[in-house]
Coordinates of C-alpha atoms in Angstrom, one line a residue:
Q16 CA -77.6 46.8 -44.4
E17 CA -75.1 49.6 -44.3
F18 CA -73.2 50.4 -41.3
P19 CA -75.2 52.9 -39.1
K20 CA -73.4 56.3 -39.1
N21 CA -75.5 58.8 -37.0
E22 CA -76.8 59.2 -33.7
L23 CA -80.5 58.1 -34.8
E24 CA -79.1 55.2 -36.7
I25 CA -77.1 53.9 -34.0
T26 CA -80.2 54.5 -31.4
N27 CA -82.4 52.5 -33.9
Y28 CA -80.0 49.6 -34.5
L29 CA -79.5 49.2 -30.7
E30 CA -83.0 49.4 -29.5
G31 CA -84.1 47.0 -32.7
L32 CA -82.0 44.3 -30.8
N33 CA -84.0 41.7 -28.8
W34 CA -82.3 42.5 -25.3
N35 CA -84.6 40.1 -24.0
Y36 CA -81.5 37.8 -24.9
P37 CA -78.7 39.6 -24.1
W38 CA -76.2 36.8 -25.2
S39 CA -77.1 37.7 -29.1
S40 CA -77.8 41.4 -28.7
G41 CA -74.8 42.1 -26.5
G42 CA -72.8 40.4 -28.9
Q43 CA -74.0 43.2 -31.6
F44 CA -73.6 46.2 -29.3
S45 CA -69.6 45.0 -29.0
A46 CA -69.4 44.9 -32.6
I47 CA -70.9 48.2 -33.0
C48 CA -68.4 49.2 -30.4
V49 CA -65.5 48.1 -32.4
F50 CA -66.7 49.4 -35.5
L51 CA -66.9 52.9 -34.1
K52 CA -63.5 52.8 -32.3
T53 CA -61.4 51.7 -35.1
Q54 CA -63.3 53.1 -38.4
L55 CA -64.5 56.6 -37.2
K56 CA -62.5 59.6 -36.8
S57 CA -62.3 61.5 -33.6
D58 CA -64.7 63.7 -33.6
N59 CA -67.4 61.7 -35.0
F60 CA -66.6 58.9 -32.7
E61 CA -66.9 61.1 -29.7
K62 CA -70.4 62.0 -30.8
L63 CA -71.8 58.4 -31.2
K64 CA -69.7 57.3 -28.3
N65 CA -72.1 59.1 -26.0
T66 CA -74.9 57.9 -28.1
V67 CA -74.2 54.2 -27.2
I68 CA -73.3 54.9 -23.5
Q69 CA -76.9 56.7 -23.4
F70 CA -78.2 53.8 -24.9
T71 CA -76.9 51.5 -22.1
D72 CA -77.5 54.1 -19.5
K73 CA -81.2 53.1 -20.2
T74 CA -80.6 49.6 -20.7
V75 CA -79.0 48.4 -17.9
N76 CA -80.8 47.2 -15.1
N77 CA -80.5 49.2 -11.8
E78 CA -80.9 46.4 -9.7
N79 CA -78.3 44.0 -10.6
G80 CA -76.1 46.2 -13.2
L81 CA -76.7 43.8 -16.0
Y82 CA -77.9 44.6 -19.6
Y83 CA -81.3 42.9 -20.4
E84 CA -84.8 43.8 -21.1
G85 CA -87.9 41.9 -19.7
N86 CA -88.2 39.0 -17.3
K87 CA -84.5 38.0 -16.0
R88 CA -83.1 35.1 -18.1
N89 CA -80.9 32.5 -16.6
E90 CA -77.8 33.7 -15.0
Y91 CA -75.2 32.2 -17.5
E92 CA -77.2 34.7 -20.3
L93 CA -76.9 37.3 -18.2
I94 CA -73.2 37.0 -17.4
N95 CA -72.8 36.1 -21.1
G96 CA -74.5 39.2 -22.2
A97 CA -72.8 41.4 -19.7
M98 CA -69.4 40.1 -20.8
K99 CA -70.5 41.3 -24.5
V100 CA -71.3 44.7 -23.3
L101 CA -68.4 45.1 -21.4
T102 CA -66.4 44.1 -24.1
G103 CA -68.2 47.0 -26.0
L104 CA -67.6 49.8 -23.2
D105 CA -63.8 48.8 -23.0
W106 CA -63.1 49.2 -26.8
I107 CA -64.9 52.9 -26.5
D108 CA -63.1 53.7 -23.2
A109 CA -66.6 54.2 -21.4
K110 CA -67.4 53.2 -17.5
I111 CA -69.2 50.5 -16.2
Q112 CA -72.7 51.6 -14.7
Y113 CA -72.7 49.4 -11.6
P114 CA -69.3 47.7 -11.3
E115 CA -70.2 46.5 -7.5
K116 CA -73.6 45.1 -8.4
I117 CA -72.5 43.1 -11.3
I118 CA -69.8 41.7 -8.9
D119 CA -72.3 41.1 -6.2
F120 CA -74.5 38.9 -9.1
C121 CA -71.5 37.2 -10.3
L122 CA -70.3 36.3 -6.8
N123 CA -73.9 34.8 -6.2
S124 CA -73.9 32.6 -9.4
K125 CA -73.3 29.3 -9.8
I126 CA -69.7 28.1 -11.4
S127 CA -70.4 26.2 -14.7
N128 CA -67.4 24.2 -16.0
R129 CA -68.2 24.7 -19.6
G130 CA -65.4 26.9 -21.5
C131 CA -67.5 30.0 -22.3
D132 CA -69.4 30.1 -19.1
M133 CA -66.1 30.0 -17.1
V134 CA -64.2 32.8 -19.0
D135 CA -67.1 34.9 -19.3
V136 CA -67.4 35.4 -15.5
V137 CA -63.9 35.8 -15.1
Y138 CA -63.7 38.5 -17.6
V139 CA -66.7 40.5 -16.0
L140 CA -65.3 40.4 -12.6
Y141 CA -61.8 41.3 -14.4
R142 CA -63.2 44.5 -16.0
C143 CA -65.4 45.2 -12.9
S144 CA -62.3 44.9 -10.7
K145 CA -60.4 47.4 -12.9
E146 CA -62.9 50.1 -11.7
T147 CA -63.7 49.1 -8.0
N148 CA -62.0 47.0 -5.0
H149 CA -65.5 45.8 -4.1
K150 CA -65.1 42.4 -2.2
K151 CA -62.0 42.0 -3.9
K152 CA -60.9 39.3 -1.5
E153 CA -64.1 37.3 -2.4
V154 CA -63.4 37.9 -6.1
L155 CA -59.9 36.2 -5.7
N156 CA -61.6 33.3 -3.8
F157 CA -64.1 32.9 -6.4
C158 CA -61.6 33.1 -9.1
E159 CA -59.3 30.3 -7.4
N160 CA -62.4 28.0 -7.5
I161 CA -62.3 28.7 -11.3
L162 CA -58.6 28.0 -11.6
A163 CA -59.1 24.5 -9.8
M164 CA -62.0 24.1 -12.4
I165 CA -59.9 25.2 -15.4
K166 CA -57.2 22.7 -14.1
T167 CA -59.5 19.6 -14.7
H168 CA -59.9 20.5 -18.4
F169 CA -56.2 20.4 -18.9
S170 CA -54.3 17.5 -20.9
L171 CA -50.7 17.2 -19.8
S172 CA -50.1 14.8 -22.9
E173 CA -51.6 17.1 -25.4
G174 CA -50.5 20.7 -23.6
G175 CA -53.8 21.9 -23.9
F176 CA -57.4 22.5 -22.7
S177 CA -60.5 21.0 -23.7
Y178 CA -63.7 23.4 -23.9
F179 CA -65.7 20.8 -21.7
Q180 CA -64.3 18.7 -19.0
D181 CA -62.8 15.4 -20.7
Q182 CA -64.6 16.4 -24.1
N183 CA -63.5 18.9 -26.9
Q184 CA -65.9 21.3 -28.4
T185 CA -68.2 19.9 -31.1
H186 CA -70.0 22.8 -32.2
Y187 CA -69.7 26.4 -32.6
Y188 CA -73.0 28.5 -33.1
D189 CA -74.8 25.4 -33.6
V190 CA -72.4 24.3 -36.8
K191 CA -70.8 20.9 -36.0
I192 CA -67.3 21.3 -36.4
A193 CA -65.4 18.1 -34.7
N194 CA -66.6 14.7 -33.6
E195 CA -67.0 14.1 -29.8
K196 CA -63.7 13.1 -28.3
N197 CA -61.5 13.3 -25.2
Q198 CA -58.9 15.9 -26.1
A199 CA -58.4 19.1 -25.9
D200 CA -59.0 22.0 -28.7
I201 CA -58.2 25.4 -29.9
H202 CA -61.0 27.3 -28.5
G203 CA -60.7 25.7 -25.1
T204 CA -57.2 26.4 -25.0
L205 CA -57.6 30.0 -25.8
L206 CA -60.2 30.7 -23.4
C207 CA -58.8 28.7 -20.7
M208 CA -55.2 30.5 -21.1
W209 CA -57.0 33.8 -21.0
A210 CA -58.9 33.3 -17.8
I211 CA -55.9 32.3 -16.4
V212 CA -53.7 35.3 -17.4
M213 CA -56.7 37.6 -16.3
I214 CA -56.7 36.0 -12.7
M215 CA -53.2 36.1 -12.3
E216 CA -53.5 39.8 -13.2
L217 CA -56.4 40.3 -10.5
S218 CA -54.2 38.4 -7.9
D219 CA -50.7 40.6 -8.8
L220 CA -49.1 37.4 -9.4
D221 CA -46.0 37.6 -12.3
Y222 CA -46.2 34.0 -13.2
F223 CA -46.3 34.9 -16.9
T224 CA -45.6 38.0 -19.3
Y225 CA -48.5 37.6 -21.0
S226 CA -50.9 40.6 -21.4
V227 CA -54.5 40.3 -21.3
L228 CA -56.5 40.6 -24.5
K229 CA -58.9 42.9 -25.5
P230 CA -61.6 40.5 -27.3

């Protein structure tokens, strides 16, 4: 399938994704945004950028600010899907429709100790807090709790973090990549370090000279 190259093809592609599962569709959305930003000339980019923004205007849930269709999925999938959509919006320099509502949803969610779940909610709060100071103190308190959770993933002897508490990541997109062991792993270390740097920036703490990655 060729890459969509005009307004109609972009709209048809995005509408053809299953937004009942924003974890998957959000990833495809983000990929489209990266290609639009990095592969198109400026005039064509601006035209297709507006098409993408118009699509998110129709897809966003007015109640909670998240991006999905149909019945509400579990909160981890919704936050993960929002993380991917916000990543795409960041690449095309577009505003988040309802950053305050997304912050409220995240603050009322449970904190999972799985690598992606921890980092996704940090990223979503980080991105939304770049556009609003809504509940800044509560956001920082929430992130401090995640920092404490991240600490339990750290292996001092190995100098890295495990994806799960006391266990490395064994599967990636349902493909087995490693046997289960009580050890740090590359993905867990990257995710946890990324989350730490975002939280430090949110807190205005200058412990590191690292810059936040744009995923």
